[in-house]
Amino acid sequence: MGTLGRAIYVVGSWIRGAGQAVDRAGCALQATHLFEEKVSRHRTLMNLFDKDPVVDKDAFVAPGASVIGDVQVGRGSSIWYGCVLRGDVNSISVGSGTNIQDNALVHVAKSNISGNVMPTTIGNNVTVGHGAVLHGCTVEDEAFVGMGATLLDGAYVEKNAMVAAGALVRQNTRIPFGEVWGGNPAKFMRKLTEEEIAFISQSATNYSNLAMVHAAENAKGFEEIELEKSLRKKFARKDEEYDSMIGVVRETPEELTLPDNILPEKAQKSPA
């Protein structure tokens, strides 16, 4: 750091110190009416007493999500923004390739009225939609829980079964293989088609791919982000007709190209 840099640093320290002094003076004047801001202690992964979350190195836990206590998350699974997985009075297990989408809540029950232990178990390649609530239940491999659905203690969703969006699955309800249940309380609606069963698996794969992109973006440092911002500004796309008029051919830099498994297939242009 040169002489000028040191001088700027010192001036900055003075300004910060002055600001802190003004803040303390203001707090003293407010006396009992003072509102104190507490530093956030949020941690994405948080132990609870002797219980530590175990998250596979290839899983994605988004910033702002909370994985607390006795929770296991398998390889390639993704826990999205705003999710809470709280394994305090019992355990939570999430298999491989499963996605628990934004603002979903997964909790457990120490026991139910019958005295049965109620952990929450979620299998492999499961999709749990935005805002769903899973409490002391079991969801088998390649099942689908729709947005805003609620599964209460002892609910059991078998493989390739689907819980419709907004459904309420009551205690100890079992949803058989290949069926769609919906409503409040949830009831059998119909059988899943082969295409819908295939969609469940594809949905899990799509989210695993998307999670890798988000993980990579969240891992970028300040300098890398600033570089990409400048590249996007420099290579901002114009309308193709505009480009042809001024004779410009634009090529997107490699740094700004999303992986093929994220970009939708380009629509075929209709012949003129």
PDB file of C-alpha atoms in Angstrom:
ATOM      1  CA  MET A   1       0.000   0.000   0.000  1.00  0.00           C
ATOM      2  CA  GLY A   2       1.490   3.326  -1.073  1.00  0.00           C
ATOM      3  CA  THR A   3       1.541   6.626   0.797  1.00  0.00           C
ATOM      4  CA  LEU A   4      -1.737   7.767  -0.765  1.00  0.00           C
ATOM      5  CA  GLY A   5      -3.380   4.450   0.022  1.00  0.00           C
ATOM      6  CA  ARG A   6      -2.296   4.632   3.659  1.00  0.00           C
ATOM      7  CA  ALA A   7      -3.621   8.164   3.928  1.00  0.00           C
ATOM      8  CA  ILE A   8      -7.006   7.163   2.514  1.00  0.00           C
ATOM      9  CA  TYR A   9      -7.117   4.190   4.886  1.00  0.00           C
ATOM     10  CA  VAL A  10      -6.417   6.420   7.899  1.00  0.00           C
ATOM     11  CA  VAL A  11      -9.062   8.955   6.853  1.00  0.00           C
ATOM     12  CA  GLY A  12     -11.537   6.108   6.404  1.00  0.00           C
ATOM     13  CA  SER A  13     -10.772   4.874   9.919  1.00  0.00           C
ATOM     14  CA  TRP A  14     -11.391   8.369  11.308  1.00  0.00           C
ATOM     15  CA  ILE A  15     -14.727   8.621   9.525  1.00  0.00           C
ATOM     16  CA  ARG A  16     -15.812   5.205  10.803  1.00  0.00           C
ATOM     17  CA  GLY A  17     -14.754   6.093  14.325  1.00  0.00           C
ATOM     18  CA  ALA A  18     -16.683   9.359  14.138  1.00  0.00           C
ATOM     19  CA  GLY A  19     -19.750   7.501  12.922  1.00  0.00           C
ATOM     20  CA  GLN A  20     -19.539   5.065  15.818  1.00  0.00           C
ATOM     21  CA  ALA A  21     -19.204   7.945  18.268  1.00  0.00           C
ATOM     22  CA  VAL A  22     -22.297   9.620  16.823  1.00  0.00           C
ATOM     23  CA  ASP A  23     -24.185   6.314  17.078  1.00  0.00           C
ATOM     24  CA  ARG A  24     -23.224   5.921  20.756  1.00  0.00           C
ATOM     25  CA  ALA A  25     -24.285   9.494  21.487  1.00  0.00           C
ATOM     26  CA  GLY A  26     -27.645   8.899  19.804  1.00  0.00           C
ATOM     27  CA  CYS A  27     -28.180   5.708  21.809  1.00  0.00           C
ATOM     28  CA  ALA A  28     -27.435   7.569  25.046  1.00  0.00           C
ATOM     29  CA  LEU A  29     -30.018  10.234  24.180  1.00  0.00           C
ATOM     30  CA  GLN A  30     -32.678   7.583  23.447  1.00  0.00           C
ATOM     31  CA  ALA A  31     -32.147   5.974  26.855  1.00  0.00           C
ATOM     32  CA  THR A  32     -34.859   3.381  27.586  1.00  0.00           C
ATOM     33  CA  HIS A  33     -36.377   3.870  24.123  1.00  0.00           C
ATOM     34  CA  LEU A  34     -33.212   2.518  22.509  1.00  0.00           C
ATOM     35  CA  PHE A  35     -33.620  -0.214  19.897  1.00  0.00           C
ATOM     36  CA  GLU A  36     -30.533  -2.389  19.628  1.00  0.00           C
ATOM     37  CA  GLU A  37     -29.834  -4.279  16.423  1.00  0.00           C
ATOM     38  CA  LYS A  38     -28.442  -7.747  17.069  1.00  0.00           C
ATOM     39  CA  VAL A  39     -25.911  -9.358  14.757  1.00  0.00           C
ATOM     40  CA  SER A  40     -27.549 -12.253  12.890  1.00  0.00           C
ATOM     41  CA  ARG A  41     -26.253 -15.654  14.003  1.00  0.00           C
ATOM     42  CA  HIS A  42     -27.765 -17.435  11.024  1.00  0.00           C
ATOM     43  CA  ARG A  43     -25.799 -20.431   9.835  1.00  0.00           C
ATOM     44  CA  THR A  44     -26.825 -22.653   6.957  1.00  0.00           C
ATOM     45  CA  LEU A  45     -25.650 -25.747   8.848  1.00  0.00           C
ATOM     46  CA  MET A  46     -26.131 -25.633  12.613  1.00  0.00           C
ATOM     47  CA  ASN A  47     -25.502 -28.238  15.261  1.00  0.00           C
ATOM     48  CA  LEU A  48     -27.931 -28.715  18.137  1.00  0.00           C
ATOM     49  CA  PHE A  49     -26.168 -29.913  21.271  1.00  0.00           C
ATOM     50  CA  ASP A  50     -24.347 -33.071  20.130  1.00  0.00           C
ATOM     51  CA  LYS A  51     -26.336 -33.415  16.880  1.00  0.00           C
ATOM     52  CA  ASP A  52     -24.559 -32.248  13.717  1.00  0.00           C
ATOM     53  CA  PRO A  53     -25.978 -32.135  10.171  1.00  0.00           C
ATOM     54  CA  VAL A  54     -24.210 -34.498   7.765  1.00  0.00           C
ATOM     55  CA  VAL A  55     -24.346 -33.122   4.214  1.00  0.00           C
ATOM     56  CA  ASP A  56     -22.661 -34.857   1.282  1.00  0.00           C
ATOM     57  CA  LYS A  57     -19.959 -32.791  -0.391  1.00  0.00           C
ATOM     58  CA  ASP A  58     -21.864 -32.982  -3.700  1.00  0.00           C
ATOM     59  CA  ALA A  59     -25.152 -31.754  -2.204  1.00  0.00           C
ATOM     60  CA  PHE A  60     -26.263 -28.113  -2.510  1.00  0.00           C
ATOM     61  CA  VAL A  61     -27.610 -26.185   0.468  1.00  0.00           C
ATOM     62  CA  ALA A  62     -28.624 -22.690  -0.616  1.00  0.00           C
ATOM     63  CA  PRO A  63     -27.706 -19.556   1.345  1.00  0.00           C
ATOM     64  CA  GLY A  64     -30.636 -18.693   3.578  1.00  0.00           C
ATOM     65  CA  ALA A  65     -31.656 -22.318   4.091  1.00  0.00           C
ATOM     66  CA  SER A  66     -31.341 -23.830   7.588  1.00  0.00           C
ATOM     67  CA  VAL A  67     -30.282 -27.421   8.202  1.00  0.00           C
ATOM     68  CA  ILE A  68     -30.323 -27.967  11.946  1.00  0.00           C
ATOM     69  CA  GLY A  69     -29.429 -30.884  14.192  1.00  0.00           C
ATOM     70  CA  ASP A  70     -29.762 -34.562  13.321  1.00  0.00           C
ATOM     71  CA  VAL A  71     -30.127 -34.238   9.536  1.00  0.00           C
ATOM     72  CA  GLN A  72     -28.518 -36.267   6.751  1.00  0.00           C
ATOM     73  CA  VAL A  73     -28.511 -35.060   3.141  1.00  0.00           C
ATOM     74  CA  GLY A  74     -27.338 -37.431   0.388  1.00  0.00           C
ATOM     75  CA  ARG A  75     -25.248 -37.027  -2.732  1.00  0.00           C
ATOM     76  CA  GLY A  76     -26.607 -34.690  -5.418  1.00  0.00           C
ATOM     77  CA  SER A  77     -29.554 -33.512  -3.329  1.00  0.00           C
ATOM     78  CA  SER A  78     -30.489 -29.838  -3.109  1.00  0.00           C
ATOM     79  CA  ILE A  79     -31.982 -27.804  -0.273  1.00  0.00           C
ATOM     80  CA  TRP A  80     -33.228 -24.533  -1.744  1.00  0.00           C
ATOM     81  CA  TYR A  81     -33.554 -20.951  -0.539  1.00  0.00           C
ATOM     82  CA  GLY A  82     -35.596 -20.426   2.608  1.00  0.00           C
ATOM     83  CA  CYS A  83     -35.960 -24.114   3.469  1.00  0.00           C
ATOM     84  CA  VAL A  84     -35.830 -25.286   7.074  1.00  0.00           C
ATOM     85  CA  LEU A  85     -34.889 -28.861   8.009  1.00  0.00           C
ATOM     86  CA  ARG A  86     -35.035 -29.091  11.811  1.00  0.00           C
ATOM     87  CA  GLY A  87     -33.897 -32.357  13.298  1.00  0.00           C
ATOM     88  CA  ASP A  88     -34.152 -31.613  16.996  1.00  0.00           C
ATOM     89  CA  VAL A  89     -36.390 -34.140  18.781  1.00  0.00           C
ATOM     90  CA  ASN A  90     -35.863 -36.756  16.075  1.00  0.00           C
ATOM     91  CA  SER A  91     -33.901 -37.342  12.863  1.00  0.00           C
ATOM     92  CA  ILE A  92     -34.348 -36.298   9.229  1.00  0.00           C
ATOM     93  CA  SER A  93     -32.916 -38.328   6.368  1.00  0.00           C
ATOM     94  CA  VAL A  94     -32.806 -37.070   2.773  1.00  0.00           C
ATOM     95  CA  GLY A  95     -31.592 -39.501   0.092  1.00  0.00           C
ATOM     96  CA  SER A  96     -29.600 -38.889  -3.083  1.00  0.00           C
ATOM     97  CA  GLY A  97     -30.751 -36.702  -5.985  1.00  0.00           C
ATOM     98  CA  THR A  98     -33.683 -35.285  -4.024  1.00  0.00           C
ATOM     99  CA  ASN A  99     -34.749 -31.640  -4.223  1.00  0.00           C
ATOM    100  CA  ILE A 100     -36.519 -29.774  -1.435  1.00  0.00           C
ATOM    101  CA  GLN A 101     -37.631 -26.536  -2.993  1.00  0.00           C
ATOM    102  CA  ASP A 102     -37.833 -22.975  -1.709  1.00  0.00           C
ATOM    103  CA  ASN A 103     -39.545 -22.295   1.646  1.00  0.00           C
ATOM    104  CA  ALA A 104     -40.367 -25.938   2.323  1.00  0.00           C
ATOM    105  CA  LEU A 105     -40.370 -27.067   5.967  1.00  0.00           C
ATOM    106  CA  VAL A 106     -39.270 -30.503   7.169  1.00  0.00           C
ATOM    107  CA  HIS A 107     -39.681 -31.333  10.850  1.00  0.00           C
ATOM    108  CA  VAL A 108     -40.073 -34.383  13.059  1.00  0.00           C
ATOM    109  CA  ALA A 109     -42.105 -35.649  16.021  1.00  0.00           C
ATOM    110  CA  LYS A 110     -40.655 -37.318  19.099  1.00  0.00           C
ATOM    111  CA  SER A 111     -43.634 -39.676  19.116  1.00  0.00           C
ATOM    112  CA  ASN A 112     -47.317 -39.704  18.241  1.00  0.00           C
ATOM    113  CA  ILE A 113     -50.370 -40.540  20.375  1.00  0.00           C
ATOM    114  CA  SER A 114     -49.664 -44.263  19.949  1.00  0.00           C
ATOM    115  CA  GLY A 115     -46.104 -43.759  21.177  1.00  0.00           C
ATOM    116  CA  ASN A 116     -44.516 -44.479  17.787  1.00  0.00           C
ATOM    117  CA  VAL A 117     -41.240 -42.708  16.991  1.00  0.00           C
ATOM    118  CA  MET A 118     -41.724 -40.206  14.165  1.00  0.00           C
ATOM    119  CA  PRO A 119     -38.570 -39.244  12.240  1.00  0.00           C
ATOM    120  CA  THR A 120     -38.903 -37.895   8.706  1.00  0.00           C
ATOM    121  CA  THR A 121     -37.464 -40.025   5.922  1.00  0.00           C
ATOM    122  CA  ILE A 122     -37.251 -38.796   2.324  1.00  0.00           C
ATOM    123  CA  GLY A 123     -35.907 -41.210  -0.298  1.00  0.00           C
ATOM    124  CA  ASN A 124     -33.878 -40.854  -3.478  1.00  0.00           C
ATOM    125  CA  ASN A 125     -34.872 -38.666  -6.466  1.00  0.00           C
ATOM    126  CA  VAL A 126     -37.847 -37.161  -4.649  1.00  0.00           C
ATOM    127  CA  THR A 127     -39.284 -33.754  -5.555  1.00  0.00           C
ATOM    128  CA  VAL A 128     -40.725 -31.669  -2.708  1.00  0.00           C
ATOM    129  CA  GLY A 129     -42.426 -28.554  -4.097  1.00  0.00           C
ATOM    130  CA  HIS A 130     -42.201 -24.959  -2.914  1.00  0.00           C
ATOM    131  CA  GLY A 131     -43.705 -24.284   0.494  1.00  0.00           C
ATOM    132  CA  ALA A 132     -44.556 -27.897   1.311  1.00  0.00           C
ATOM    133  CA  VAL A 133     -44.618 -29.069   4.952  1.00  0.00           C
ATOM    134  CA  LEU A 134     -43.414 -32.565   5.882  1.00  0.00           C
ATOM    135  CA  HIS A 135     -43.780 -33.550   9.526  1.00  0.00           C
ATOM    136  CA  GLY A 136     -42.821 -36.931  10.942  1.00  0.00           C
ATOM    137  CA  CYS A 137     -43.572 -38.746   7.673  1.00  0.00           C
ATOM    138  CA  THR A 138     -42.005 -41.039   5.076  1.00  0.00           C
ATOM    139  CA  VAL A 139     -41.656 -40.364   1.353  1.00  0.00           C
ATOM    140  CA  GLU A 140     -40.248 -43.223  -0.721  1.00  0.00           C
ATOM    141  CA  ASP A 141     -37.950 -43.009  -3.766  1.00  0.00           C
ATOM    142  CA  GLU A 142     -39.104 -41.093  -6.847  1.00  0.00           C
ATOM    143  CA  ALA A 143     -42.261 -39.735  -5.234  1.00  0.00           C
ATOM    144  CA  PHE A 144     -43.593 -36.210  -5.793  1.00  0.00           C
ATOM    145  CA  VAL A 145     -44.969 -33.774  -3.195  1.00  0.00           C
ATOM    146  CA  GLY A 146     -46.639 -30.766  -4.798  1.00  0.00           C
ATOM    147  CA  MET A 147     -46.343 -27.095  -3.868  1.00  0.00           C
ATOM    148  CA  GLY A 148     -47.944 -26.141  -0.571  1.00  0.00           C
ATOM    149  CA  ALA A 149     -48.874 -29.732   0.334  1.00  0.00           C
ATOM    150  CA  THR A 150     -48.823 -30.827   3.983  1.00  0.00           C
ATOM    151  CA  LEU A 151     -47.937 -34.313   5.216  1.00  0.00           C
ATOM    152  CA  LEU A 152     -48.760 -34.917   8.876  1.00  0.00           C
ATOM    153  CA  ASP A 153     -47.327 -37.411  11.369  1.00  0.00           C
ATOM    154  CA  GLY A 154     -47.201 -40.984  10.120  1.00  0.00           C
ATOM    155  CA  ALA A 155     -48.129 -40.160   6.515  1.00  0.00           C
ATOM    156  CA  TYR A 156     -46.492 -42.556   4.050  1.00  0.00           C
ATOM    157  CA  VAL A 157     -46.035 -41.809   0.350  1.00  0.00           C
ATOM    158  CA  GLU A 158     -44.994 -44.865  -1.662  1.00  0.00           C
ATOM    159  CA  LYS A 159     -42.667 -44.908  -4.655  1.00  0.00           C
ATOM    160  CA  ASN A 160     -43.933 -43.092  -7.791  1.00  0.00           C
ATOM    161  CA  ALA A 161     -46.903 -41.673  -5.908  1.00  0.00           C
ATOM    162  CA  MET A 162     -47.894 -38.014  -6.146  1.00  0.00           C
ATOM    163  CA  VAL A 163     -49.380 -35.631  -3.579  1.00  0.00           C
ATOM    164  CA  ALA A 164     -51.177 -32.831  -5.430  1.00  0.00           C
ATOM    165  CA  ALA A 165     -50.398 -29.170  -4.735  1.00  0.00           C
ATOM    166  CA  GLY A 166     -52.137 -27.844  -1.628  1.00  0.00           C
ATOM    167  CA  ALA A 167     -53.234 -31.274  -0.410  1.00  0.00           C
ATOM    168  CA  LEU A 168     -53.468 -32.141   3.292  1.00  0.00           C
ATOM    169  CA  VAL A 169     -52.433 -35.724   4.011  1.00  0.00           C
ATOM    170  CA  ARG A 170     -53.778 -36.670   7.437  1.00  0.00           C
ATOM    171  CA  GLN A 171     -51.988 -38.687  10.113  1.00  0.00           C
ATOM    172  CA  ASN A 172     -51.106 -42.302   9.237  1.00  0.00           C
ATOM    173  CA  THR A 173     -52.484 -42.043   5.687  1.00  0.00           C
ATOM    174  CA  ARG A 174     -50.730 -44.273   3.171  1.00  0.00           C
ATOM    175  CA  ILE A 175     -50.638 -43.235  -0.497  1.00  0.00           C
ATOM    176  CA  PRO A 176     -50.037 -46.324  -2.674  1.00  0.00           C
ATOM    177  CA  PHE A 177     -47.647 -46.719  -5.596  1.00  0.00           C
ATOM    178  CA  GLY A 178     -48.549 -44.808  -8.760  1.00  0.00           C
ATOM    179  CA  GLU A 179     -51.545 -42.897  -7.379  1.00  0.00           C
ATOM    180  CA  VAL A 180     -52.392 -39.180  -7.226  1.00  0.00           C
ATOM    181  CA  TRP A 181     -54.002 -37.948  -4.025  1.00  0.00           C
ATOM    182  CA  GLY A 182     -55.317 -34.419  -3.542  1.00  0.00           C
ATOM    183  CA  GLY A 183     -57.705 -32.248  -1.571  1.00  0.00           C
ATOM    184  CA  ASN A 184     -58.290 -31.504   2.106  1.00  0.00           C
ATOM    185  CA  PRO A 185     -58.232 -34.111   3.471  1.00  0.00           C
ATOM    186  CA  ALA A 186     -56.317 -35.820   0.667  1.00  0.00           C
ATOM    187  CA  LYS A 187     -58.162 -38.609  -1.159  1.00  0.00           C
ATOM    188  CA  PHE A 188     -57.461 -40.837  -4.137  1.00  0.00           C
ATOM    189  CA  MET A 189     -57.991 -38.994  -7.417  1.00  0.00           C
ATOM    190  CA  ARG A 190     -56.601 -41.243 -10.152  1.00  0.00           C
ATOM    191  CA  LYS A 191     -53.680 -43.370 -11.294  1.00  0.00           C
ATOM    192  CA  LEU A 192     -50.544 -41.747 -12.679  1.00  0.00           C
ATOM    193  CA  THR A 193     -49.808 -42.233 -16.362  1.00  0.00           C
ATOM    194  CA  GLU A 194     -46.469 -43.620 -17.538  1.00  0.00           C
ATOM    195  CA  GLU A 195     -45.558 -40.147 -18.810  1.00  0.00           C
ATOM    196  CA  GLU A 196     -46.230 -38.618 -15.386  1.00  0.00           C
ATOM    197  CA  ILE A 197     -44.125 -41.251 -13.633  1.00  0.00           C
ATOM    198  CA  ALA A 198     -41.283 -40.504 -16.053  1.00  0.00           C
ATOM    199  CA  PHE A 199     -41.740 -36.790 -15.326  1.00  0.00           C
ATOM    200  CA  ILE A 200     -41.089 -37.369 -11.602  1.00  0.00           C
ATOM    201  CA  SER A 201     -37.664 -38.842 -12.349  1.00  0.00           C
ATOM    202  CA  GLN A 202     -36.907 -36.126 -14.894  1.00  0.00           C
ATOM    203  CA  SER A 203     -37.904 -33.413 -12.413  1.00  0.00           C
ATOM    204  CA  ALA A 204     -35.349 -34.716  -9.918  1.00  0.00           C
ATOM    205  CA  THR A 205     -32.652 -34.793 -12.608  1.00  0.00           C
ATOM    206  CA  ASN A 206     -33.472 -31.255 -13.747  1.00  0.00           C
ATOM    207  CA  TYR A 207     -33.157 -29.920 -10.211  1.00  0.00           C
ATOM    208  CA  SER A 208     -29.859 -31.733  -9.639  1.00  0.00           C
ATOM    209  CA  ASN A 209     -28.475 -30.023 -12.752  1.00  0.00           C
ATOM    210  CA  LEU A 210     -29.862 -26.647 -11.736  1.00  0.00           C
ATOM    211  CA  ALA A 211     -28.401 -27.033  -8.248  1.00  0.00           C
ATOM    212  CA  MET A 212     -24.913 -27.416  -9.731  1.00  0.00           C
ATOM    213  CA  VAL A 213     -25.321 -24.063 -11.513  1.00  0.00           C
ATOM    214  CA  HIS A 214     -26.487 -22.323  -8.336  1.00  0.00           C
ATOM    215  CA  ALA A 215     -23.662 -23.900  -6.341  1.00  0.00           C
ATOM    216  CA  ALA A 216     -21.127 -22.632  -8.881  1.00  0.00           C
ATOM    217  CA  GLU A 217     -22.635 -19.124  -8.854  1.00  0.00           C
ATOM    218  CA  ASN A 218     -22.627 -18.981  -5.049  1.00  0.00           C
ATOM    219  CA  ALA A 219     -18.983 -20.060  -4.974  1.00  0.00           C
ATOM    220  CA  LYS A 220     -17.795 -17.173  -7.162  1.00  0.00           C
ATOM    221  CA  GLY A 221     -15.641 -14.473  -5.661  1.00  0.00           C
ATOM    222  CA  PHE A 222     -16.081 -10.723  -5.982  1.00  0.00           C
ATOM    223  CA  GLU A 223     -13.555 -10.298  -8.815  1.00  0.00           C
ATOM    224  CA  GLU A 224     -15.123 -13.083 -10.886  1.00  0.00           C
ATOM    225  CA  ILE A 225     -18.602 -11.599 -10.458  1.00  0.00           C
ATOM    226  CA  GLU A 226     -17.394  -8.136 -11.472  1.00  0.00           C
ATOM    227  CA  LEU A 227     -15.669  -9.569 -14.553  1.00  0.00           C
ATOM    228  CA  GLU A 228     -18.858 -11.293 -15.671  1.00  0.00           C
ATOM    229  CA  LYS A 229     -20.859  -8.109 -15.125  1.00  0.00           C
ATOM    230  CA  SER A 230     -18.511  -6.181 -17.390  1.00  0.00           C
ATOM    231  CA  LEU A 231     -18.613  -8.939 -20.016  1.00  0.00           C
ATOM    232  CA  ARG A 232     -22.418  -8.995 -19.987  1.00  0.00           C
ATOM    233  CA  LYS A 233     -22.467  -5.249 -20.493  1.00  0.00           C
ATOM    234  CA  LYS A 234     -19.955  -5.457 -23.311  1.00  0.00           C
ATOM    235  CA  PHE A 235     -21.640  -8.357 -25.091  1.00  0.00           C
ATOM    236  CA  ALA A 236     -25.236  -7.334 -24.397  1.00  0.00           C
ATOM    237  CA  ARG A 237     -27.445  -8.836 -27.087  1.00  0.00           C
ATOM    238  CA  LYS A 238     -29.368  -6.668 -29.476  1.00  0.00           C
ATOM    239  CA  ASP A 239     -32.216  -7.650 -31.713  1.00  0.00           C
ATOM    240  CA  GLU A 240     -30.971  -9.876 -34.570  1.00  0.00           C
ATOM    241  CA  GLU A 241     -32.516  -7.527 -37.141  1.00  0.00           C
ATOM    242  CA  TYR A 242     -30.636  -4.609 -35.584  1.00  0.00           C
ATOM    243  CA  ASP A 243     -27.368  -6.582 -35.678  1.00  0.00           C
ATOM    244  CA  SER A 244     -27.849  -7.480 -39.340  1.00  0.00           C
ATOM    245  CA  MET A 245     -28.473  -3.834 -40.248  1.00  0.00           C
ATOM    246  CA  ILE A 246     -25.153  -2.687 -38.766  1.00  0.00           C
ATOM    247  CA  GLY A 247     -23.280  -5.825 -39.848  1.00  0.00           C
ATOM    248  CA  VAL A 248     -22.434  -7.085 -36.372  1.00  0.00           C
ATOM    249  CA  VAL A 249     -21.949 -10.746 -35.483  1.00  0.00           C
ATOM    250  CA  ARG A 250     -22.008 -11.294 -31.735  1.00  0.00           C
ATOM    251  CA  GLU A 251     -20.415 -14.233 -29.977  1.00  0.00           C
ATOM    252  CA  THR A 252     -21.166 -14.969 -26.331  1.00  0.00           C
ATOM    253  CA  PRO A 253     -18.011 -15.376 -24.200  1.00  0.00           C
ATOM    254  CA  GLU A 254     -17.482 -18.787 -22.658  1.00  0.00           C
ATOM    255  CA  GLU A 255     -17.805 -17.288 -19.165  1.00  0.00           C
ATOM    256  CA  LEU A 256     -21.410 -16.250 -19.905  1.00  0.00           C
ATOM    257  CA  THR A 257     -22.564 -19.545 -21.439  1.00  0.00           C
ATOM    258  CA  LEU A 258     -24.805 -21.719 -19.279  1.00  0.00           C
ATOM    259  CA  PRO A 259     -24.398 -25.513 -19.386  1.00  0.00           C
ATOM    260  CA  ASP A 260     -26.394 -27.365 -22.044  1.00  0.00           C
ATOM    261  CA  ASN A 261     -28.425 -29.208 -19.436  1.00  0.00           C
ATOM    262  CA  ILE A 262     -29.848 -25.909 -18.169  1.00  0.00           C
ATOM    263  CA  LEU A 263     -30.620 -24.058 -21.381  1.00  0.00           C
ATOM    264  CA  PRO A 264     -33.867 -25.064 -23.115  1.00  0.00           C
ATOM    265  CA  GLU A 265     -33.504 -26.262 -26.681  1.00  0.00           C
ATOM    266  CA  LYS A 266     -33.542 -23.350 -29.086  1.00  0.00           C
ATOM    267  CA  ALA A 267     -36.795 -23.114 -30.966  1.00  0.00           C
ATOM    268  CA  GLN A 268     -36.530 -23.900 -34.636  1.00  0.00           C
ATOM    269  CA  LYS A 269     -37.044 -20.832 -36.790  1.00  0.00           C
ATOM    270  CA  SER A 270     -39.939 -21.058 -39.158  1.00  0.00           C
ATOM    271  CA  PRO A 271     -39.006 -20.561 -42.842  1.00  0.00           C
ATOM    272  CA  ALA A 272     -39.723 -17.104 -44.207  1.00  0.00           C
TER     273      ALA A 272
END
